[in-house]
PDB file of C-alpha atoms in Angstrom:
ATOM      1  CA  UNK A   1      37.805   8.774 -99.807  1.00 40.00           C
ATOM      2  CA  UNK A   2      38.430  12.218 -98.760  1.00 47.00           C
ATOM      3  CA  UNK A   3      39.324  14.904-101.362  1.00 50.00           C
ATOM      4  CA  UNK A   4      39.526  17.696 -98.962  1.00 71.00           C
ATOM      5  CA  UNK A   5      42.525  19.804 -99.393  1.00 85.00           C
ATOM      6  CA  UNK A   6      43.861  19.836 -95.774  1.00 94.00           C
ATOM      7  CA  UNK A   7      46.125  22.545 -94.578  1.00 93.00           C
ATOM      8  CA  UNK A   8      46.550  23.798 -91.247  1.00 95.00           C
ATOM      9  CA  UNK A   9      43.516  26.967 -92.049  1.00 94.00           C
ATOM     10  CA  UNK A  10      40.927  23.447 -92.077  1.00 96.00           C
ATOM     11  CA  UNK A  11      38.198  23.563 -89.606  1.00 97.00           C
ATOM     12  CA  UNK A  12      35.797  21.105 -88.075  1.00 97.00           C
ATOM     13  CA  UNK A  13      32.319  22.120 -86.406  1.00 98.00           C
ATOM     14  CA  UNK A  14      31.593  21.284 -82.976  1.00 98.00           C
ATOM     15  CA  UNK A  15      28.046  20.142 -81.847  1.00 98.00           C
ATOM     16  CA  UNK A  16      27.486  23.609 -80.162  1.00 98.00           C
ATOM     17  CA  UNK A  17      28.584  25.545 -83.507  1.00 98.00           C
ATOM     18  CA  UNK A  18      32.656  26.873 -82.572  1.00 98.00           C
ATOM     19  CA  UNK A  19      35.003  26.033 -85.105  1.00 98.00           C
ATOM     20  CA  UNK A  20      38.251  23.963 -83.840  1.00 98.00           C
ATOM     21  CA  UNK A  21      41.455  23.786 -86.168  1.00 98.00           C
ATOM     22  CA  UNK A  22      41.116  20.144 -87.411  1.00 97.00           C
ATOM     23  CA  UNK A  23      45.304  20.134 -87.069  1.00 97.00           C
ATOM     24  CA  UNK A  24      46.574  20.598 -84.076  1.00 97.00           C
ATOM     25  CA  UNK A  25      50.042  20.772 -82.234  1.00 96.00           C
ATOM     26  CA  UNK A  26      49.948  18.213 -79.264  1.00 94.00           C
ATOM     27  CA  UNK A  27      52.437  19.640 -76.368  1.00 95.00           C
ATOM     28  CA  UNK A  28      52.370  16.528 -74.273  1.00 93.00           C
ATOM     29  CA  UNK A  29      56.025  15.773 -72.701  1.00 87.00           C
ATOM     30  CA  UNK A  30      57.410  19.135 -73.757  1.00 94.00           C
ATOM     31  CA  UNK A  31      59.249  21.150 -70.994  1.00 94.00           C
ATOM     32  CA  UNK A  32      57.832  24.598 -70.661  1.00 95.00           C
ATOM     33  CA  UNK A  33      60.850  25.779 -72.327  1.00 95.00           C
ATOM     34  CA  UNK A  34      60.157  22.975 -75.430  1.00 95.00           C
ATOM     35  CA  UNK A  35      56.427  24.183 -75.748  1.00 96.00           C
ATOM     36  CA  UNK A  36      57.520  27.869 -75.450  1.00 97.00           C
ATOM     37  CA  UNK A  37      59.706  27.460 -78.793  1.00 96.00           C
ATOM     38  CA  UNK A  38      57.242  24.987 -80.477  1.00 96.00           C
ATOM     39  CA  UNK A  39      54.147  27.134 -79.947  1.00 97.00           C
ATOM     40  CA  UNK A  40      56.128  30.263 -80.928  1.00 96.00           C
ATOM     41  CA  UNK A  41      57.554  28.474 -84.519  1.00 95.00           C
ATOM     42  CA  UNK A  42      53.863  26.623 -85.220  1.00 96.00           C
ATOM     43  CA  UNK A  43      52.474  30.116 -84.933  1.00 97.00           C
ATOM     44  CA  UNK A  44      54.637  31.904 -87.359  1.00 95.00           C
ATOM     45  CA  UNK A  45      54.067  28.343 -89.337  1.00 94.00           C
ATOM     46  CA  UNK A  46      50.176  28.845 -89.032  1.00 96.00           C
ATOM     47  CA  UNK A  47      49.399  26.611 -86.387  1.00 97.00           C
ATOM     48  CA  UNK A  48      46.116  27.708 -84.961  1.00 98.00           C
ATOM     49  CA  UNK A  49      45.853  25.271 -82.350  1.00 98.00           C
ATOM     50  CA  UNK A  50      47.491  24.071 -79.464  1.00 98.00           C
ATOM     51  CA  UNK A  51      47.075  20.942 -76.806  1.00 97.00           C
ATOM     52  CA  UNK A  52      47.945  21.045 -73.551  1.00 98.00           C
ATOM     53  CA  UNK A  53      46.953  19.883 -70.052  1.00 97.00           C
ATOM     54  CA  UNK A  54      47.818  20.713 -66.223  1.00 98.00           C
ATOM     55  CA  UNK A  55      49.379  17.168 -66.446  1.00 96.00           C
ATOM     56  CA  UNK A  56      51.999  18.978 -68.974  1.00 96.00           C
ATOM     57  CA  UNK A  57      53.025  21.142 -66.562  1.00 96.00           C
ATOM     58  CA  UNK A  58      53.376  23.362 -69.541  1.00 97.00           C
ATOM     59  CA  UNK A  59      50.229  25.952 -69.637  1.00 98.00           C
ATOM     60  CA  UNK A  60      52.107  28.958 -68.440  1.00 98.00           C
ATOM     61  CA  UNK A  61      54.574  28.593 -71.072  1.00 98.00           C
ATOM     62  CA  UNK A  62      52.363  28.068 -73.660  1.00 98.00           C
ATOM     63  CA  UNK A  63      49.873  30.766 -72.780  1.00 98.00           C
ATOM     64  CA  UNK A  64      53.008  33.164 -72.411  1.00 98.00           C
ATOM     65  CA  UNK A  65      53.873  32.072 -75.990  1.00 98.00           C
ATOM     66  CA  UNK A  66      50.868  32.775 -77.823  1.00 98.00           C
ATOM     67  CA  UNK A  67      50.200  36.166 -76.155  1.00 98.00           C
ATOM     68  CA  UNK A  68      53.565  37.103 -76.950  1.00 97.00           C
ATOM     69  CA  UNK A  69      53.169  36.084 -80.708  1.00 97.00           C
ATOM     70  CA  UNK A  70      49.880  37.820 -80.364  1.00 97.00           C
ATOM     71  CA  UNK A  71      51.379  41.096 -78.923  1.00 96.00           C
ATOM     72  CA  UNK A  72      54.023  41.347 -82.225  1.00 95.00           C
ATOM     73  CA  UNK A  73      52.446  39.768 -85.284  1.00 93.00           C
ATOM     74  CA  UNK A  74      51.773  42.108 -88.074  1.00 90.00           C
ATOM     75  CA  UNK A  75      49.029  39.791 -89.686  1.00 92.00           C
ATOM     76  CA  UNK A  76      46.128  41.248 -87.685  1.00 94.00           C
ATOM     77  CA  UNK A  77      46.334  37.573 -85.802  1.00 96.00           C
ATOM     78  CA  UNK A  78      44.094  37.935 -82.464  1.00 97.00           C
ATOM     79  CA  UNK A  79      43.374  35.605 -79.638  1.00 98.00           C
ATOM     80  CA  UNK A  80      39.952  34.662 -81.504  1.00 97.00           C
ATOM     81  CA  UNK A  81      41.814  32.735 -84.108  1.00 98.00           C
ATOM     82  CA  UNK A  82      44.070  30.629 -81.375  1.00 98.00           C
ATOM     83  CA  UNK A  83      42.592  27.618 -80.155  1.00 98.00           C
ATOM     84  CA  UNK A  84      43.946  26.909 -77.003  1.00 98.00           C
ATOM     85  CA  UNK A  85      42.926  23.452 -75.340  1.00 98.00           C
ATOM     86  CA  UNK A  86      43.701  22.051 -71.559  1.00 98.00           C
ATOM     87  CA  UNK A  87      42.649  19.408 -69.050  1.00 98.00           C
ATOM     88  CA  UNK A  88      41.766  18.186 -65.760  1.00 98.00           C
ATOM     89  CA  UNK A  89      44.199  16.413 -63.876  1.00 97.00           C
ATOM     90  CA  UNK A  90      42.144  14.667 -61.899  1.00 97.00           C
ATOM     91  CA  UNK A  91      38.445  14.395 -61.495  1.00 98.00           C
ATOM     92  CA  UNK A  92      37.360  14.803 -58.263  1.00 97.00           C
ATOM     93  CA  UNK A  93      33.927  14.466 -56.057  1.00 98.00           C
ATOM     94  CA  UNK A  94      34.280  17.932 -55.010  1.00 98.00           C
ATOM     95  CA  UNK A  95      32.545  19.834 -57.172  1.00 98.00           C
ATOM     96  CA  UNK A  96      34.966  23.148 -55.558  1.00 98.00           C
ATOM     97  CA  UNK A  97      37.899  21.459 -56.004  1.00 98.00           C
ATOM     98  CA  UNK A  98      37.601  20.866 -59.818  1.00 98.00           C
ATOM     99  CA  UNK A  99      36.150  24.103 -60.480  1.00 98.00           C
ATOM    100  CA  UNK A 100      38.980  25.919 -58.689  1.00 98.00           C
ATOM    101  CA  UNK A 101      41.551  23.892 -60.942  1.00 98.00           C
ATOM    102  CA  UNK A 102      39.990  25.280 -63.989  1.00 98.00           C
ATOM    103  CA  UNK A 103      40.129  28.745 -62.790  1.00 98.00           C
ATOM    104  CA  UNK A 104      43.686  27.991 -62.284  1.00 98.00           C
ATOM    105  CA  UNK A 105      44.435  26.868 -65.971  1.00 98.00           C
ATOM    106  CA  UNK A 106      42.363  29.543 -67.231  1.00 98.00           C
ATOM    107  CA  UNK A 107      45.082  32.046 -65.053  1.00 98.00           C
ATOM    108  CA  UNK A 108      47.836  30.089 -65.725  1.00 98.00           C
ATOM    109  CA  UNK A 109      47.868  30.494 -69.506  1.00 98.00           C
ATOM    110  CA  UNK A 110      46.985  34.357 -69.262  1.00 98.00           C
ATOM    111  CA  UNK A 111      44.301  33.834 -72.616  1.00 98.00           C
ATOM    112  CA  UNK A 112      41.401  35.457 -70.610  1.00 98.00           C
ATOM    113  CA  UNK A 113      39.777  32.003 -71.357  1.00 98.00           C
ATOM    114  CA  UNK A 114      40.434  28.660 -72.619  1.00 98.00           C
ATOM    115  CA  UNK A 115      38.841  27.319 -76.044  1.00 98.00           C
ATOM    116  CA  UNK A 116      37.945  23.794 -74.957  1.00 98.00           C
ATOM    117  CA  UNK A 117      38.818  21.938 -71.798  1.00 98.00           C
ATOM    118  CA  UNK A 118      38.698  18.301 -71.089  1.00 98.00           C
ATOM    119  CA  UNK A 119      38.244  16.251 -68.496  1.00 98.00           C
ATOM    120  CA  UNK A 120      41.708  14.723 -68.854  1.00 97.00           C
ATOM    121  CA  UNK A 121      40.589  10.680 -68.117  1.00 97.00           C
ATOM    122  CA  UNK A 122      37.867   8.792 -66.568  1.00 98.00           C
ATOM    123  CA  UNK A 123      39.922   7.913 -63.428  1.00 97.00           C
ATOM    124  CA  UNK A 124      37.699   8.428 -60.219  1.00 97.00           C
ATOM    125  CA  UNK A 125      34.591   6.566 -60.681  1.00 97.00           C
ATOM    126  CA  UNK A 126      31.106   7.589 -62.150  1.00 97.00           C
ATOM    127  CA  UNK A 127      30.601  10.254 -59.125  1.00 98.00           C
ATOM    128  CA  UNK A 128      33.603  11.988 -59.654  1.00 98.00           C
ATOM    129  CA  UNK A 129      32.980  11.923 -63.246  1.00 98.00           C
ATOM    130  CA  UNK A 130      29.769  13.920 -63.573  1.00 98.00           C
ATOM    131  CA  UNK A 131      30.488  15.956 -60.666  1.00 98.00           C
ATOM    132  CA  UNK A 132      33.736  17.132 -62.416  1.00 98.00           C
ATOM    133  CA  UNK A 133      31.288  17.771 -65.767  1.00 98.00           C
ATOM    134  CA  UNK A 134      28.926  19.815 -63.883  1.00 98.00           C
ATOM    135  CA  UNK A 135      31.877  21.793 -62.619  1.00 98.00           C
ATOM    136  CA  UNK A 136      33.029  22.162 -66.451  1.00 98.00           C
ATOM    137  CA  UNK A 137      29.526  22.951 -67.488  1.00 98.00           C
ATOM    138  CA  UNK A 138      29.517  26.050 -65.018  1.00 98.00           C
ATOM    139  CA  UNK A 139      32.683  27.108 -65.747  1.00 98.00           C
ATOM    140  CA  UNK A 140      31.729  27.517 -69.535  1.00 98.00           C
ATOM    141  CA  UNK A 141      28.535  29.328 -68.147  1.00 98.00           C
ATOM    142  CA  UNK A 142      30.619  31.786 -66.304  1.00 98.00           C
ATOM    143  CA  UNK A 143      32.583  32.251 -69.728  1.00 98.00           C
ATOM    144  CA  UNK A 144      35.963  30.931 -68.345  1.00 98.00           C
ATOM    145  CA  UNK A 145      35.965  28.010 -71.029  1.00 98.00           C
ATOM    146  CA  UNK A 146      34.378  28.339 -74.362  1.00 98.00           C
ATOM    147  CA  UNK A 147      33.326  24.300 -75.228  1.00 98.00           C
ATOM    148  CA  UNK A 148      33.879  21.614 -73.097  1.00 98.00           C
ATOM    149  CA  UNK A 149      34.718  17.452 -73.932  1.00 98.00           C
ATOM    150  CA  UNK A 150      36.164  14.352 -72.278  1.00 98.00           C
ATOM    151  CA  UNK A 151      39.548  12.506 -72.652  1.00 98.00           C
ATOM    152  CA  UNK A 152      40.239   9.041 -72.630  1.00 98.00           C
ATOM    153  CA  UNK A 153      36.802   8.193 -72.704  1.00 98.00           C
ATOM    154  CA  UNK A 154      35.309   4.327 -73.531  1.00 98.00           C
ATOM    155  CA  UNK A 155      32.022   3.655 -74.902  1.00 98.00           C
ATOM    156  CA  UNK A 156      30.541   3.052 -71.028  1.00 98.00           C
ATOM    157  CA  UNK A 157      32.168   6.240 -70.127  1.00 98.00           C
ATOM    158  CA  UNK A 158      30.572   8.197 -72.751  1.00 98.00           C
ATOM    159  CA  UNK A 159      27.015   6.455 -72.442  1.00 98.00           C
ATOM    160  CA  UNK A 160      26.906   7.363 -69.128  1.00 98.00           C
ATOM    161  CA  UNK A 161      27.467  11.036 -69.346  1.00 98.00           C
ATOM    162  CA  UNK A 162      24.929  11.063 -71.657  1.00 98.00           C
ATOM    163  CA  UNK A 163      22.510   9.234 -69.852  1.00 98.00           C
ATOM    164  CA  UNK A 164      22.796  11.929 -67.386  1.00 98.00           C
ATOM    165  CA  UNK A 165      20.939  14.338 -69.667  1.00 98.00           C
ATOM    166  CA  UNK A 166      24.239  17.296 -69.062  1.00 98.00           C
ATOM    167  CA  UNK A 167      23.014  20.422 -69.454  1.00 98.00           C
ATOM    168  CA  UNK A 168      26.223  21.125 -71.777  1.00 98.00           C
ATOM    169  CA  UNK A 169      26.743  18.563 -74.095  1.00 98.00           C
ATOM    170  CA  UNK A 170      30.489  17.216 -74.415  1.00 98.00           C
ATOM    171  CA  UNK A 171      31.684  18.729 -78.074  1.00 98.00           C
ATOM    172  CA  UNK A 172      34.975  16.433 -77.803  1.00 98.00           C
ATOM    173  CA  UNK A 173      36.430  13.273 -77.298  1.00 98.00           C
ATOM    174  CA  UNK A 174      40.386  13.277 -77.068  1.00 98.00           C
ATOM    175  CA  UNK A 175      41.642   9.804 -77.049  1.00 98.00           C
ATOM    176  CA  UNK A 176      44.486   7.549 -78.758  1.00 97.00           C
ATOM    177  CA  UNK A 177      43.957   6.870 -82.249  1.00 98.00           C
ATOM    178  CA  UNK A 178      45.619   5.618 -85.641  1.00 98.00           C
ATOM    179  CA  UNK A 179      46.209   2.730 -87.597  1.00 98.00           C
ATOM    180  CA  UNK A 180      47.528   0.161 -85.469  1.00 98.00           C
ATOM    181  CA  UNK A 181      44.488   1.384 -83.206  1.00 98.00           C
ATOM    182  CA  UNK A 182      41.305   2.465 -84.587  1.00 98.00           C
ATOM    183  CA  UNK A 183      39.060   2.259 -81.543  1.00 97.00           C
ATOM    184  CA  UNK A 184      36.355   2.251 -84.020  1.00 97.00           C
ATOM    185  CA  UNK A 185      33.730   1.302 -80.975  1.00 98.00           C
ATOM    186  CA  UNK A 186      34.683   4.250 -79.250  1.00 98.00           C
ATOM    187  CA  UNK A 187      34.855   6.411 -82.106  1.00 98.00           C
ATOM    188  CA  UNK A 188      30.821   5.184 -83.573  1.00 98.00           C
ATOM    189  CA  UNK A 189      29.871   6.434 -80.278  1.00 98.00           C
ATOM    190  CA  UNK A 190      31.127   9.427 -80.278  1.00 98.00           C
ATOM    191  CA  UNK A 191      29.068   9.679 -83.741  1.00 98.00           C
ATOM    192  CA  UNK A 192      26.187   8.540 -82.188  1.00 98.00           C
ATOM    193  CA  UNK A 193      26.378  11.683 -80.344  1.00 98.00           C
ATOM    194  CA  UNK A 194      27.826  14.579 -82.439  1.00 98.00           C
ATOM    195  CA  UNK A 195      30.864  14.096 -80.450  1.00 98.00           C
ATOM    196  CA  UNK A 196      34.407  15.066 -82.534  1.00 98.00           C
ATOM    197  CA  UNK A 197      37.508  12.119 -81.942  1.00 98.00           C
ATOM    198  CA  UNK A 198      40.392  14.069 -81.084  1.00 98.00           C
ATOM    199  CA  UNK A 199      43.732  11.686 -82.408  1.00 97.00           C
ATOM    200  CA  UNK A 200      45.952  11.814 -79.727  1.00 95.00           C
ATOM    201  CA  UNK A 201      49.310   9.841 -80.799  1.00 95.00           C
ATOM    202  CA  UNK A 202      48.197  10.050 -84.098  1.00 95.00           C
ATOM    203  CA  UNK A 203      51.812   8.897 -85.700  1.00 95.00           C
ATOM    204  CA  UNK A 204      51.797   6.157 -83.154  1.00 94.00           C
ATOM    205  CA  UNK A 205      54.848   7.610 -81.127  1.00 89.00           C
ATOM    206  CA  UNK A 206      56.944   6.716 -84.255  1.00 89.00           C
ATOM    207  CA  UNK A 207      56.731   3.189 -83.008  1.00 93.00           C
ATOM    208  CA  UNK A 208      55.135   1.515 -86.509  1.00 95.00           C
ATOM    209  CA  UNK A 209      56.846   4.352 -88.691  1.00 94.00           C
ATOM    210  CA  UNK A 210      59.278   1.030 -90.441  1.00 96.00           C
ATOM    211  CA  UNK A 211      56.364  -1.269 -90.458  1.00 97.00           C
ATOM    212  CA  UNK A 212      56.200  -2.553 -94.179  1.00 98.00           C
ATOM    213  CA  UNK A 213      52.439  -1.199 -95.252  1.00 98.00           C
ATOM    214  CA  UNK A 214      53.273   2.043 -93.843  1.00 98.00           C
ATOM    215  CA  UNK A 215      57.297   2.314 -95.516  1.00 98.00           C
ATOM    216  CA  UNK A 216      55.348   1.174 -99.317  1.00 98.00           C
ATOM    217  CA  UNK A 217      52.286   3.625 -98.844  1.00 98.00           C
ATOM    218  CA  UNK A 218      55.007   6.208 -97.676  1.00 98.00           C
ATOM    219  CA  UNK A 219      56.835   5.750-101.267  1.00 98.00           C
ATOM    220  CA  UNK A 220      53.584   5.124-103.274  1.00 98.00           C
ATOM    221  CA  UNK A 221      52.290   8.847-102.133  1.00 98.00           C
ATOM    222  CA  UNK A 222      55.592  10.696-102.053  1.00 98.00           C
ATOM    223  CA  UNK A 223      54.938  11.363 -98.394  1.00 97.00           C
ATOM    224  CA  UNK A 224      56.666  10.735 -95.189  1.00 97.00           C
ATOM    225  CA  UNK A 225      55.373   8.035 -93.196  1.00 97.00           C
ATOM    226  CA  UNK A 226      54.274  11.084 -90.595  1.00 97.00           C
ATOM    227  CA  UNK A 227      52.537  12.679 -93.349  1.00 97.00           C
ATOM    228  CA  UNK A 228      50.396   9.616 -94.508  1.00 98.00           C
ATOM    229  CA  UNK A 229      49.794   8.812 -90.395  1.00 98.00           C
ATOM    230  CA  UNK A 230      48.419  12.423 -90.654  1.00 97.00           C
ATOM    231  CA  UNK A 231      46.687  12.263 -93.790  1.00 98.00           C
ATOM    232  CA  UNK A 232      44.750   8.946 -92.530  1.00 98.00           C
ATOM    233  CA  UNK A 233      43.561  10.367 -89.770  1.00 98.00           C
ATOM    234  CA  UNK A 234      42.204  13.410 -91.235  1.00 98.00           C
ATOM    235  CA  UNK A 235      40.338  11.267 -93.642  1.00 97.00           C
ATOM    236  CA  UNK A 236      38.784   9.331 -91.001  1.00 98.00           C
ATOM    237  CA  UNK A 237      37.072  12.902 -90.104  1.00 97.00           C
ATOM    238  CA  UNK A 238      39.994  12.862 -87.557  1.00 98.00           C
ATOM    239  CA  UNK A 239      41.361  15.704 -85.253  1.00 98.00           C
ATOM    240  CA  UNK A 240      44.979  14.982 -85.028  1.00 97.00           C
ATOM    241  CA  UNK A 241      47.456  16.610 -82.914  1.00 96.00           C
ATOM    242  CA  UNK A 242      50.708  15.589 -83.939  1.00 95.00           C
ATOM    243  CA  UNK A 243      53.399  16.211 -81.488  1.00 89.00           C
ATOM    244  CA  UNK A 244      56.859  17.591 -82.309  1.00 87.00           C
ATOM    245  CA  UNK A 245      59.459  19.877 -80.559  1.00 85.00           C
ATOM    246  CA  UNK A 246      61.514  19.979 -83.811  1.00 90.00           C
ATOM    247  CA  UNK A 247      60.954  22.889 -86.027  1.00 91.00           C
ATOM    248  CA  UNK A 248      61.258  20.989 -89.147  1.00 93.00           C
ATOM    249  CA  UNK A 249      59.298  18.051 -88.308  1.00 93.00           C
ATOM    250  CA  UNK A 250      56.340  20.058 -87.103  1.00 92.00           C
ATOM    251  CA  UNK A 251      55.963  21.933 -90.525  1.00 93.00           C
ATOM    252  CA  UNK A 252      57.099  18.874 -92.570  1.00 95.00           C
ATOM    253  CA  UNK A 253      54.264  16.669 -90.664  1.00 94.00           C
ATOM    254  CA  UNK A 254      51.272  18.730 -91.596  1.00 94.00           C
ATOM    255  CA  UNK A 255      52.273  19.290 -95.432  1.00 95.00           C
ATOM    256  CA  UNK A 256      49.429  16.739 -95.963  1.00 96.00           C
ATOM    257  CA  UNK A 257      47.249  18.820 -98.747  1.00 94.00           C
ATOM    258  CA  UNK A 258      49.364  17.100-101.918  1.00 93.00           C
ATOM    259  CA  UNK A 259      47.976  13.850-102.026  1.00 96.00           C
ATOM    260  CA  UNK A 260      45.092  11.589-101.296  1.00 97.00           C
ATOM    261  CA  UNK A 261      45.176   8.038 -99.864  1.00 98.00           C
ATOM    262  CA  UNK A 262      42.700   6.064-102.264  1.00 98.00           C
ATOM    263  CA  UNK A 263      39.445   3.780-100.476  1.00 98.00           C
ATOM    264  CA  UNK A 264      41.609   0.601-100.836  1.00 98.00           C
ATOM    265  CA  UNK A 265      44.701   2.134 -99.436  1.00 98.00           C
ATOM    266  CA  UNK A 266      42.418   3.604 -96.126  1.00 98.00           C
ATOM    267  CA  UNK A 267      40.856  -0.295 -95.848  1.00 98.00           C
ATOM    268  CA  UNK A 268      44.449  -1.282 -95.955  1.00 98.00           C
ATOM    269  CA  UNK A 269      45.639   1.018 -93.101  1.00 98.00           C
ATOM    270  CA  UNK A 270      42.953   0.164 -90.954  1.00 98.00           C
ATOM    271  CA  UNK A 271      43.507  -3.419 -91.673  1.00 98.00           C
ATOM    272  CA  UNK A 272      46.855  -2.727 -89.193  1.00 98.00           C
ATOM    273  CA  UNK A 273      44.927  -2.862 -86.220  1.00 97.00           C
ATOM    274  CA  UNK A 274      46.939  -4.272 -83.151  1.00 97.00           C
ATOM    275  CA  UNK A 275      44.908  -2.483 -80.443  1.00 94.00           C
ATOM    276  CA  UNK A 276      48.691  -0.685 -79.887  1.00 96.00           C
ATOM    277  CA  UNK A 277      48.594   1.275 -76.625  1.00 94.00           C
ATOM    278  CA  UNK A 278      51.679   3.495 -76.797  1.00 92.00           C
ATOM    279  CA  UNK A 279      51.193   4.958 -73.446  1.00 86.00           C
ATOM    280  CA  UNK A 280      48.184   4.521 -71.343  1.00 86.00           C
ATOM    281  CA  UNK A 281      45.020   3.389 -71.730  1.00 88.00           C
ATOM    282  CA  UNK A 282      42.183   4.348 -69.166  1.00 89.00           C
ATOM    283  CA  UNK A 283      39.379   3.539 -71.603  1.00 94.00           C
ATOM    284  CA  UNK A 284      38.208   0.501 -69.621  1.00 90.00           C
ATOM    285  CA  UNK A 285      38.236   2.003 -66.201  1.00 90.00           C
ATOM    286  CA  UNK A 286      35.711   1.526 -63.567  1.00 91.00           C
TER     287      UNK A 286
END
């Protein structure tokens, strides 16, 4: 059991020593115009960090966002306490090709340079895969990206980028995670290697939110069923980037510091398992 006091100012350590926000706002299937507003409300809300992706289609938006909440704040905010986080569309066997597209997301969000980037999925095949790392690796030697980590990753995935002895280590591993699916294989080997789990999906795309352990824990911890979804996976030592474009929800989901789920109560959540995929899953690819 956990008896941290999570808020959104709670930090996790990455293997190469940068702090990430350990809440996050996920911007995934926001319009530019959504992830403009949501970024500019979670700001004022104290969001520190935000998820996004060329797949989004949403990086100039949010980049404009945050440098325009930076620009007008009067808390002495600067770009050093945003964490700003985006991803490869597509791996590639060029080594040019990838390492132009990240100079492209680093220009398209107007930061000067992007906190962490992942390699979005492990769609290509093992060439394309490390080639696209040892594009990511330069780019954070050249100072465009500050850390760098892998999405969608399965156990082979990650074994095999670290049997290639990379120069950078991956800090991050951004894949789908909560109760009704743990991926605890996944997530001991990211252990194994000092790599963080990222929860994308951690409130299960609302799917399971009426399911009858979730509605009773909901009641017995005076939460919503977001909140305890939340709450679980920050427990679990979780990064979760809950996704909302409403202004209410995305404060009232990260209001998580008033309560604890007890041992038993965690054992019972996990227990919920159903290897639920709300999206896609490219764990298992070749």
């Amino acid at each position: 059991m956990s008896s941290t006091n999570f808020s959104l100012a709670s930090k996790v350590k990455l293997s190469n020593g940068k702090l990430m926000p350990q809440i996050q706002l996920g911007l995934y299937m926001m319009s530019g115009r959504e992830a403009k507003a949501a970024v500019r409300w979670a700001l004022a809300a104290g969001y520190r960090g935000f998820d996004s992706a060329q797949m989004y289609r949403n990086e100039r938006e949010a980049g404009q966002a945050i440098r325009d909440y930076l620009s007008s704040n009067t808390e002495g905010i600067t770009r050093a306490d945003v964490f700003y986080t985006s991803k490869l569309a597509s791996n590639s066997t060029s080594y040019q090709t990838v390492r132009r597209s990240i100079r492209q997301s680093v220009e398209a969000c107007g930061l000067g340079y992007i906190d962490l980037f992942l390699l979005h999925s492990p769609y290509g095949g093992p060439e394309a895969r490390l080639v696209s790392w040892r594009a990511l690796e330069d780019a954070i030697s050249d100072g465009e990206v500050k850390s760098g980590g892998v999405s969608n990753y399965g156990v082979r995935h990650i074994e095999e980028l670290m049997a290639s002895k990379p120069r950078i280590a991956p800090t991050v591993n951004q894949i789908e995670v909560h109760p009704f699916n743990t991926q605890t294989d996944i997530r001991a080997a990211c252990a194994k290697y000092g790599i963080v789990v990222e929860a994308y999906a951690p409130l299960a795309r609302a799917m399971r939110m009426r399911h009858p352990t979730i509605v009773e824990l909901s009641k017995k911890y005076s939460c919503t069923p977001a909140q305890l979804l939340v709450r679980w996976s920050l427990q679990h030592g979780l990064v979760p980037l809950p996704k909302s474009a409403k202004r209410e929800r995305l404060l009232e989901n990260v209001q998580v510091g008033g309560f604890e789920i007890s041992d038993a109560d965690m054992e019972k959540m996990d227990a919920l398992d159903e290897k639920l995929v709300t999206d896609w899953d490219p764990t298992d690819a070749p």
